[in-house]
Amino acid sequence: MDRVINTTSAVCSVFAGVLTCYVGLKVYKKRQVKKKALKKREDSRRALQDVQRYVATDDPLTASKRQEILSLTLPQLSQQLRDGQLSAVQVLQAFQEKATLENDKLNCLTEPVPDALARAEVLDAGGDKVGLLHGVPVSIKDNVNIKGMATTMGVTKHLDIPADEDAVIVQVLKKQGAVPFVKTNVPQTLLSMACSNPVFGETLNPVDPTRSPGGSSGGEGALIRSGGSVLGVGSDIAGSARIPAHFCGIHGFKPTAYRISPKGFKSSSPGQQGVVSAPGLLARDVDSLALGMKALLVPDMFQLDPLVVPIPFRQEVGQSLYYEDKKPMRIGYFPTLQSCPPTPSMGRAVILAKEALEKAGHTLIVFDPPDQMYAIMDLTFRLISADGGKTFYTEWLKDEIIDDRIKSQVSLMTMPYYLRKIMGFLLRPIWPRVSRNLSHRLLGSIYELWQRLVEREEYIQKFLADWREKELDVLLCPAFAIPACKPQHAGRIISAASYTALFNLLNFPAGVVPVTTVTEEDDRLLDDWRGYGNDLIDRLFKQTTRGAVGLPVAVQCVALPWQEEKCLRLMKEVETVCPV
């Protein structure tokens, strides 16, 4: 008996020792990860401060000239650079100063691009000014490769892995004379509407620092709204370029996938095909977006990535889809999705734009997207989470510090199916929409994935049939379900992205334009607003929307695939008839 007791005691001691070592090792690794993240953050801040000190000036004339430069639109700026009225170095330093000063308040930057000044000097010395973006500083989202710089996605495991080459879009921008000058902040793994990560910290909204700037291109949205950049490169899956534009009150655009090359963009869910990602652009006005598209859709893009459809930007008169067309359009519109009703200000914005467009001579036709709940719940969100969150967790978050802003979202995406089923069953009598969102079956086999992709194609054809029946040119709808949310709510209001994610599912070009702001009346109407049925999602919407008076409100403009010029034309019409 004593021998058995001794053996058991020894086994327990060994087990306790192993467990202690395991826990100790885990704690040590976490501390090392945190230490690495903080070191990178400090290195980044020092580099940005060095740039700020270098470009600082006490000369009133220089300061005045810089203010003048910062006030120019992209077309105006590019024209003055090509005409020789401004030098590339002069413009670069104006934006470097502004961007780094705004970063002190908003934390929207990750790093300066080291060779920006050298590139601007070469452009000034070269003589030839042939590129459409000659000398224009351009900001680049963190997940876009720039040679020699780390593409971090807000995790430490990629901090020491510099990119081997520029993303294709960066290469084309450089061939057009642009100067990439800063990289901008993103949420950890990109899949969030709050812009925060353990490496670079949290980005604030320049309109209201208590609100999120959106995600995942939140750093771009904040920087451009604050005047620190005139053109930004982002990416868009489920609204990653359009949502920050809406939250910050600027313009954001997502083209059809492979109209612009995605080569050199990192994703947290590579291989996911059902909800299509695309590069995106952000700017202060529609003409700037159009010029950015025109600069990118050139032979250099088509040669560097043969997968891109070689369609140049159609702007001039005589082309059927040209951007500057003046003919009245047949515009479909819907102010709400039945599966996710928007808060009062968002629906009001669509009606405001609709009435203004009618006064301008366009024909507006009611358009209800078919099978809305099915499209959003059963197709879009199910396809995005088809792998049960394994890819983004295993590839990006394993052994990392998970940012507080995405913890609830990570828990939901990685929740075991049996637990989802139990929770869905319990919630069904009270909140059927929440139940459906929770309890959908994960795609457990390649066969099930293929079947779901077939259903997606069938849905696209049904949507197109309804579009053709109405004889629409373009479509107008809400940009999002709510104004800019509070960052602590971002992980629990994913369904608010139904309005943007729908057009990733369809792979239609889409862009957002600010048309108004939240009013006192909008805030008061929240008292009686019940949304889908005053369920948990609706209550979160109300909670995060309270006190949003003054925040920007955008509408979304949509066109058929490969008709980006038509989409931009509608955006321009909205911008003209609904000035803010």
XYZ file of C-alpha atoms in Angstrom:
580
model
C 0.000 0.000 0.000
C 2.782 2.428 0.901
C 4.421 1.664 -2.433
C 1.191 2.517 -4.287
C 0.810 5.744 -2.337
C 4.402 6.692 -3.041
C 3.979 5.909 -6.741
C 0.790 7.961 -6.926
C 2.483 10.813 -5.081
C 5.438 10.677 -7.457
C 3.145 10.690 -10.513
C 1.211 13.652 -9.118
C 4.444 15.489 -8.392
C 5.713 14.880 -11.918
C 2.367 15.964 -13.394
C 2.346 19.097 -11.230
C 5.902 19.860 -12.288
C 5.095 19.403 -15.968
C 1.970 21.551 -15.618
C 3.935 24.250 -13.795
C 6.577 24.244 -16.534
C 3.912 24.388 -19.230
C 2.092 27.298 -17.626
C 5.365 29.057 -16.918
C 6.442 28.630 -20.540
C 3.129 30.012 -21.785
C 3.422 33.031 -19.477
C 7.025 33.574 -20.597
C 6.049 33.414 -24.270
C 3.212 35.904 -23.740
C 5.589 38.287 -21.992
C 8.059 37.968 -24.859
C 5.311 38.659 -27.384
C 4.200 41.731 -25.439
C 7.788 42.926 -25.126
C 8.327 42.512 -28.863
C 5.111 44.409 -29.647
C 5.999 47.299 -27.366
C 9.513 47.527 -28.798
C 8.111 47.748 -32.315
C 5.656 50.421 -31.215
C 8.447 52.512 -29.665
C 10.676 52.069 -32.738
C 7.799 53.166 -34.949
C 7.057 56.242 -32.842
C 10.704 57.277 -32.865
C 10.857 56.928 -36.645
C 7.730 59.054 -37.079
C 9.036 61.659 -34.644
C 12.319 61.799 -36.562
C 10.381 62.583 -39.745
C 8.346 65.209 -37.896
C 11.465 66.926 -36.553
C 13.165 66.853 -39.958
C 10.291 68.547 -41.801
C 9.338 71.026 -39.037
C 9.592 74.666 -40.037
C 9.395 78.060 -38.320
C 9.272 79.938 -41.618
C 5.805 81.592 -41.970
C 6.005 81.520 -45.784
C 6.797 77.822 -45.836
C 4.035 77.111 -43.332
C 1.556 79.123 -45.396
C 2.558 77.311 -48.583
C 2.116 73.963 -46.864
C -1.406 74.890 -45.805
C -2.163 75.821 -49.391
C -0.808 72.456 -50.594
C -2.890 70.546 -48.054
C -6.064 72.302 -49.198
C -5.755 71.110 -52.816
C -7.792 68.241 -54.221
C -5.877 65.404 -55.838
C -6.594 66.614 -59.416
C -5.452 70.137 -58.481
C -2.356 68.862 -56.686
C -1.303 66.515 -59.471
C -1.784 69.252 -62.085
C 0.379 71.749 -60.183
C 3.077 69.106 -59.701
C 3.117 68.256 -63.411
C 3.132 71.946 -64.348
C 6.160 72.539 -62.120
C 4.363 74.960 -59.794
C 5.146 72.610 -56.909
C 8.056 70.260 -56.301
C 7.672 66.670 -55.139
C 9.850 67.325 -52.065
C 7.840 70.420 -51.163
C 4.556 68.485 -51.332
C 5.945 65.427 -49.573
C 7.189 67.435 -46.614
C 3.854 69.240 -46.277
C 2.048 65.913 -45.982
C 4.735 64.342 -43.790
C 4.385 67.178 -41.314
C 0.597 67.058 -41.318
C 0.409 63.253 -41.129
C 2.812 62.968 -38.204
C 1.123 65.804 -36.299
C -2.282 64.181 -36.759
C -0.802 60.845 -35.760
C 0.158 62.346 -32.389
C -3.589 62.812 -31.770
C -5.110 59.856 -33.630
C -2.456 57.120 -33.746
C -3.345 56.379 -37.372
C 0.147 55.548 -38.706
C 2.323 52.499 -38.260
C 5.573 53.546 -39.941
C 7.044 56.088 -42.351
C 8.217 54.719 -45.708
C 12.037 55.056 -45.440
C 12.807 55.993 -49.052
C 10.008 58.544 -49.546
C 12.281 61.599 -49.489
C 14.864 59.996 -51.778
C 12.122 59.114 -54.249
C 10.729 62.663 -54.223
C 14.233 64.072 -54.832
C 14.729 61.752 -57.807
C 11.390 62.865 -59.271
C 12.376 66.519 -58.928
C 15.762 65.893 -60.539
C 14.370 63.836 -63.402
C 12.771 66.571 -65.462
C 10.087 64.430 -67.121
C 6.693 64.623 -65.432
C 4.760 61.977 -67.336
C 2.908 60.089 -64.597
C -0.652 61.041 -63.704
C 0.372 61.093 -60.038
C 3.811 62.670 -60.434
C 5.036 63.700 -56.982
C 1.774 62.869 -55.177
C 2.267 61.402 -51.659
C 0.092 58.313 -51.177
C -0.627 56.514 -47.898
C -0.663 52.708 -47.865
C -2.591 50.364 -45.583
C -0.485 48.089 -43.375
C -1.534 44.863 -45.163
C -0.120 46.040 -48.511
C 3.466 44.978 -49.225
C 6.166 47.608 -49.580
C 9.599 46.168 -50.281
C 11.797 46.079 -47.191
C 8.937 46.818 -44.778
C 7.054 44.340 -42.596
C 3.402 43.665 -43.383
C 2.285 43.056 -39.825
C -1.532 42.835 -39.670
C -1.068 43.830 -36.022
C 0.675 40.609 -34.933
C 4.259 40.143 -33.773
C 5.113 36.999 -35.734
C 5.492 39.066 -38.923
C 7.452 41.985 -37.499
C 10.781 40.552 -38.625
C 9.682 39.475 -42.113
C 10.178 42.321 -44.611
C 8.377 42.098 -47.950
C 10.510 40.899 -50.871
C 8.830 43.213 -53.357
C 6.211 45.915 -53.652
C 2.594 44.933 -54.157
C 1.562 45.387 -57.780
C -0.583 48.411 -56.891
C 2.451 50.063 -55.240
C 4.590 49.318 -58.288
C 2.003 50.914 -60.576
C 1.645 53.954 -58.314
C 5.404 54.447 -58.463
C 5.396 54.113 -62.262
C 2.789 56.870 -62.270
C 5.122 59.050 -60.209
C 3.437 58.666 -56.816
C 5.429 58.695 -53.569
C 4.265 56.134 -50.960
C 5.137 57.916 -47.719
C 3.448 56.229 -44.723
C 1.760 52.963 -43.795
C -1.485 53.146 -41.837
C -2.944 51.239 -38.913
C -5.351 48.295 -39.044
C -7.302 46.121 -36.607
C -5.571 42.894 -35.648
C -6.222 40.331 -38.449
C -8.246 43.032 -40.317
C -11.586 41.460 -39.348
C -12.979 44.202 -37.131
C -14.720 47.563 -37.256
C -12.479 48.843 -34.456
C -8.971 49.835 -35.523
C -6.775 48.437 -32.765
C -3.958 45.933 -32.362
C -1.374 45.083 -29.662
C 1.567 46.233 -31.799
C 0.622 49.767 -32.806
C -2.308 50.490 -30.494
C -5.732 51.967 -31.209
C -6.628 54.545 -33.844
C -9.178 57.246 -32.968
C -11.864 58.800 -35.131
C -10.907 62.422 -36.009
C -14.578 63.492 -35.954
C -15.153 62.105 -32.448
C -12.273 60.414 -30.574
C -14.736 58.310 -28.544
C -15.830 56.585 -31.777
C -14.124 54.039 -33.974
C -12.677 55.193 -37.322
C -13.891 51.879 -38.764
C -12.075 48.874 -40.068
C -10.162 47.475 -41.473
C -8.790 50.509 -43.337
C -9.335 52.631 -40.216
C -5.902 54.252 -40.239
C -6.509 55.398 -43.809
C -9.940 56.805 -42.961
C -8.623 58.759 -39.981
C -5.542 60.067 -41.818
C -7.416 61.270 -44.895
C -10.237 62.870 -42.899
C -7.685 64.757 -40.788
C -5.926 66.074 -43.911
C -2.756 63.979 -43.618
C -3.129 62.268 -46.992
C -4.837 63.051 -50.277
C -5.143 59.452 -51.543
C -5.015 56.187 -49.647
C -4.757 52.547 -50.644
C -6.929 50.165 -48.629
C -8.586 46.804 -49.091
C -12.209 45.759 -48.824
C -13.846 42.563 -47.654
C -17.321 43.102 -46.204
C -16.713 46.858 -46.329
C -13.150 47.354 -45.094
C -12.619 50.486 -47.209
C -16.218 51.729 -47.310
C -16.964 51.459 -43.572
C -14.007 53.680 -42.484
C -14.978 56.175 -45.193
C -18.527 56.290 -43.793
C -17.357 56.488 -40.164
C -14.889 59.312 -40.911
C -16.933 61.264 -43.444
C -14.787 60.764 -46.560
C -15.199 58.797 -49.809
C -14.316 55.119 -50.192
C -14.487 52.836 -53.230
C -14.305 49.087 -53.882
C -14.027 47.927 -57.508
C -14.947 44.553 -58.928
C -12.381 41.952 -57.864
C -9.453 41.844 -60.313
C -10.186 45.209 -61.849
C -7.187 46.193 -59.662
C -4.504 43.666 -58.802
C -4.604 42.209 -55.263
C -1.130 40.710 -55.656
C 0.945 41.713 -52.632
C -2.057 42.256 -50.321
C -2.124 40.100 -47.201
C -5.391 38.656 -45.938
C -6.387 37.014 -42.674
C -8.455 34.462 -44.586
C -6.508 33.495 -47.725
C -8.361 30.920 -49.789
C -11.804 32.256 -48.853
C -13.669 32.648 -52.142
C -17.347 33.198 -51.407
C -17.205 36.799 -50.139
C -14.780 38.453 -52.488
C -12.075 40.853 -51.320
C -10.692 43.649 -53.491
C -8.203 46.514 -53.195
C -9.864 49.829 -52.418
C -9.189 53.554 -52.571
C -10.042 56.314 -50.078
C -10.024 60.058 -50.727
C -11.709 63.324 -49.814
C -13.799 63.591 -53.010
C -15.010 61.524 -55.940
C -12.803 63.167 -58.578
C -9.781 62.060 -56.537
C -11.039 58.468 -56.538
C -11.620 58.651 -60.289
C -8.107 59.985 -60.918
C -6.695 57.244 -58.712
C -8.541 54.602 -60.726
C -7.443 56.168 -64.003
C -3.811 56.121 -62.843
C -4.035 52.445 -61.872
C -5.912 51.030 -64.864
C -2.973 51.200 -67.267
C -0.856 48.698 -69.239
C 1.672 48.492 -66.383
C -1.044 47.005 -64.144
C -2.128 44.524 -66.807
C 1.445 43.402 -67.510
C 2.454 43.031 -63.858
C -0.608 40.899 -63.104
C -2.093 39.040 -66.105
C -5.058 38.003 -63.945
C -6.328 41.594 -63.990
C -8.940 42.234 -66.670
C -7.219 44.714 -69.043
C -9.889 47.418 -69.130
C -8.552 50.988 -69.019
C -10.536 53.673 -67.217
C -13.384 54.831 -69.454
C -13.723 58.573 -68.999
C -13.903 60.335 -72.370
C -17.099 61.088 -74.260
C -17.964 58.351 -76.750
C -17.398 55.423 -74.400
C -20.596 53.756 -73.240
C -19.692 53.702 -69.550
C -17.679 56.878 -69.306
C -17.349 58.659 -65.982
C -18.335 62.094 -67.293
C -21.634 61.039 -68.898
C -24.443 63.578 -68.458
C -27.479 61.488 -69.427
C -30.125 60.961 -66.722
C -29.901 57.568 -65.042
C -32.396 54.981 -63.850
C -31.376 54.512 -60.227
C -32.723 51.760 -58.028
C -32.842 52.461 -54.312
C -33.687 50.849 -50.988
C -33.508 52.600 -47.597
C -33.466 49.385 -45.556
C -32.683 45.680 -45.561
C -35.476 43.797 -43.811
C -32.891 41.493 -42.249
C -31.005 44.423 -40.692
C -32.971 47.695 -40.512
C -30.728 50.764 -40.187
C -30.998 53.379 -37.455
C -32.975 56.545 -38.345
C -30.110 58.667 -39.708
C -28.968 55.966 -42.139
C -32.379 55.478 -43.736
C -32.977 59.233 -43.821
C -29.727 59.737 -45.744
C -30.932 57.484 -48.575
C -34.250 59.323 -48.866
C -32.390 62.658 -48.792
C -30.128 61.561 -51.674
C -33.044 59.988 -53.552
C -35.092 63.195 -53.512
C -32.096 65.330 -54.506
C -31.307 63.007 -57.434
C -34.910 63.168 -58.614
C -34.769 66.970 -58.594
C -31.615 66.716 -60.719
C -33.575 64.820 -63.399
C -32.807 61.182 -62.625
C -35.437 58.450 -62.321
C -35.529 56.639 -58.969
C -37.099 53.178 -58.736
C -37.735 51.143 -55.594
C -35.573 48.004 -55.590
C -35.792 45.297 -52.938
C -32.835 42.873 -52.946
C -34.191 39.321 -53.163
C -34.063 36.855 -50.247
C -32.288 39.264 -47.934
C -32.047 37.137 -44.789
C -30.862 34.166 -46.815
C -28.250 36.247 -48.654
C -26.811 37.782 -45.494
C -27.148 35.037 -42.863
C -26.952 31.844 -44.899
C -24.575 32.905 -47.645
C -22.428 35.903 -46.677
C -21.672 35.253 -43.010
C -21.586 31.492 -43.447
C -19.062 31.695 -46.291
C -16.853 34.166 -44.398
C -16.730 31.767 -41.437
C -16.675 28.576 -43.517
C -13.530 27.277 -41.800
C -14.798 28.014 -38.289
C -12.189 30.728 -37.867
C -9.321 28.225 -38.087
C -7.316 30.071 -40.732
C -7.191 33.484 -39.125
C -6.700 32.012 -35.659
C -4.022 29.454 -36.599
C -2.165 31.611 -39.106
C -2.367 34.907 -37.255
C -3.485 34.691 -33.616
C -1.934 31.499 -32.298
C 0.619 32.358 -29.577
C -0.241 36.061 -29.962
C -1.802 38.562 -27.574
C -5.376 38.935 -28.808
C -6.522 42.530 -28.909
C -9.389 43.355 -26.544
C -11.459 44.823 -29.383
C -11.694 41.515 -31.254
C -11.978 39.015 -28.381
C -15.768 38.715 -28.566
C -15.585 38.331 -32.332
C -12.884 35.660 -32.093
C -14.958 33.774 -29.512
C -17.979 33.805 -31.816
C -16.059 32.766 -34.939
C -14.276 29.900 -33.188
C -17.218 28.728 -31.031
C -17.806 24.946 -31.366
C -20.867 24.066 -33.418
C -22.575 22.137 -30.621
C -22.402 25.208 -28.361
C -23.712 27.454 -31.137
C -26.576 25.018 -31.640
C -27.498 25.001 -27.951
C -27.390 28.787 -27.701
C -29.360 29.148 -30.911
C -32.044 26.762 -29.636
C -32.383 28.640 -26.335
C -32.572 32.041 -28.030
C -34.959 31.076 -30.845
C -38.221 31.916 -29.005
C -36.882 35.279 -27.829
C -34.574 36.522 -30.595
C -35.029 34.438 -33.784
C -32.606 36.532 -35.826
C -29.842 36.180 -33.226
C -30.609 32.456 -33.038
C -30.267 32.072 -36.794
C -27.033 34.006 -36.806
C -25.582 31.829 -34.054
C -26.789 28.371 -34.983
C -26.085 28.061 -38.697
C -24.158 24.897 -39.413
C -20.492 25.345 -40.235
C -19.376 24.014 -43.607
C -18.037 20.633 -42.589
C -16.879 19.276 -45.944
C -15.670 20.323 -49.366
C -18.999 19.094 -50.735
C -20.920 21.480 -48.456
C -18.626 24.361 -49.422
C -19.134 23.689 -53.115
C -22.886 23.520 -52.626
C -22.856 26.853 -50.851
C -20.781 28.391 -53.658
C -23.326 27.062 -56.176
C -26.066 28.725 -54.144
C -24.058 31.965 -54.235
C -23.908 31.844 -58.035
C -27.639 31.176 -58.193
C -28.288 34.127 -55.904
C -26.156 36.413 -58.085
C -28.223 35.417 -61.121
C -31.453 36.094 -59.228
C -30.187 39.529 -58.160
C -29.176 40.317 -61.740
C -32.563 39.205 -63.047
C -34.324 41.605 -60.686
C -31.887 44.359 -61.699
C -32.587 43.777 -65.413
C -36.329 43.636 -64.837
C -36.178 47.138 -63.321
C -33.839 48.270 -66.158
C -31.470 49.889 -63.675
C -28.233 51.690 -64.423
C -27.050 51.893 -60.804
C -28.245 51.414 -57.225
C -28.461 53.641 -54.120
C -28.693 52.261 -50.561
C -27.401 52.731 -46.995
C -23.658 52.578 -46.468
C -24.048 50.790 -43.122
C -26.693 50.118 -40.487
C -25.446 52.747 -38.006
C -23.145 55.794 -37.775
C -19.632 55.358 -36.354
C -19.831 52.934 -33.438
C -18.078 53.011 -30.095
C -14.995 50.779 -30.334
C -16.046 48.587 -27.409
C -19.119 47.516 -29.390
C -17.362 46.796 -32.689
C -16.978 43.052 -32.184
C -20.688 42.575 -31.438
C -22.314 44.525 -34.262
C -20.976 42.545 -37.231
C -24.430 42.340 -38.808
C -24.331 46.139 -39.319
C -21.980 45.376 -42.217
C -24.789 43.582 -44.083
C -25.074 46.579 -46.421
C -21.446 46.473 -47.485
C -20.851 42.703 -47.292
C -23.740 42.055 -49.691
C -21.770 43.618 -52.529
C -18.658 41.595 -51.748
C -20.864 38.511 -51.993
C -22.164 39.750 -55.362
C -18.751 41.133 -56.413
C -20.289 44.430 -57.560
C -18.317 47.722 -57.479
C -19.508 49.976 -54.664
C -18.552 53.261 -53.044
C -19.735 55.528 -50.235
C -20.371 59.279 -50.231
C -21.118 61.416 -47.126
C -24.425 63.278 -47.532
C -25.464 64.473 -44.070
C -24.781 64.200 -40.342
C -26.713 62.708 -37.443
C -29.248 65.223 -36.122
C -30.905 65.746 -32.756
C -34.112 64.430 -34.333
C -32.328 61.242 -35.464
C -31.142 60.736 -31.908
C -34.635 61.316 -30.514
C -36.179 58.835 -32.976
C -34.001 56.112 -31.463
C -36.380 56.085 -28.484
C -39.112 54.479 -30.588
C -36.904 52.636 -33.086
C -37.245 48.843 -32.794
C -35.263 47.676 -35.819
C -35.918 44.029 -36.605
C -37.843 43.479 -33.361
C -35.832 45.111 -30.595
C -33.660 42.027 -30.247
C -30.112 41.909 -28.884
C -28.612 43.235 -32.124
C -31.073 46.140 -32.260
C -30.351 47.008 -28.633
C -26.623 47.070 -29.336
C -27.260 49.308 -32.347
C -29.219 51.729 -30.181
C -26.651 51.655 -27.395
C -23.715 52.425 -29.668
C -25.639 55.038 -31.702
C -26.776 57.106 -28.728
C -25.103 60.503 -28.655
C -23.948 60.327 -32.290
C -25.227 63.821 -33.146
C -22.867 65.476 -35.635
C -21.288 62.264 -36.892
C -21.089 61.841 -40.693
C -23.649 59.720 -42.529
C -22.965 58.279 -45.977
C -24.951 56.512 -48.663
C -23.692 53.693 -50.846
C -23.606 53.692 -54.655
C -23.456 50.417 -56.581
C -23.071 49.323 -60.211
C -22.831 46.050 -62.118
C -19.482 44.196 -62.311
C -16.793 45.927 -64.415
C -18.842 49.146 -64.490
C -16.754 51.096 -61.986
C -17.098 54.259 -64.049
C -20.895 54.172 -63.693
C -20.570 53.668 -59.948
C -18.198 56.622 -59.672
C -20.527 58.712 -61.823
C -23.420 58.072 -59.411
C -21.094 58.919 -56.516
C -20.232 62.197 -58.263
C -23.918 62.984 -58.814
C -24.671 62.338 -55.130
C -21.704 64.429 -54.042
C -22.964 67.291 -56.236
C -26.624 67.256 -55.155
C -25.935 66.526 -51.467
C -23.008 68.758 -50.489
C -21.873 68.504 -46.871
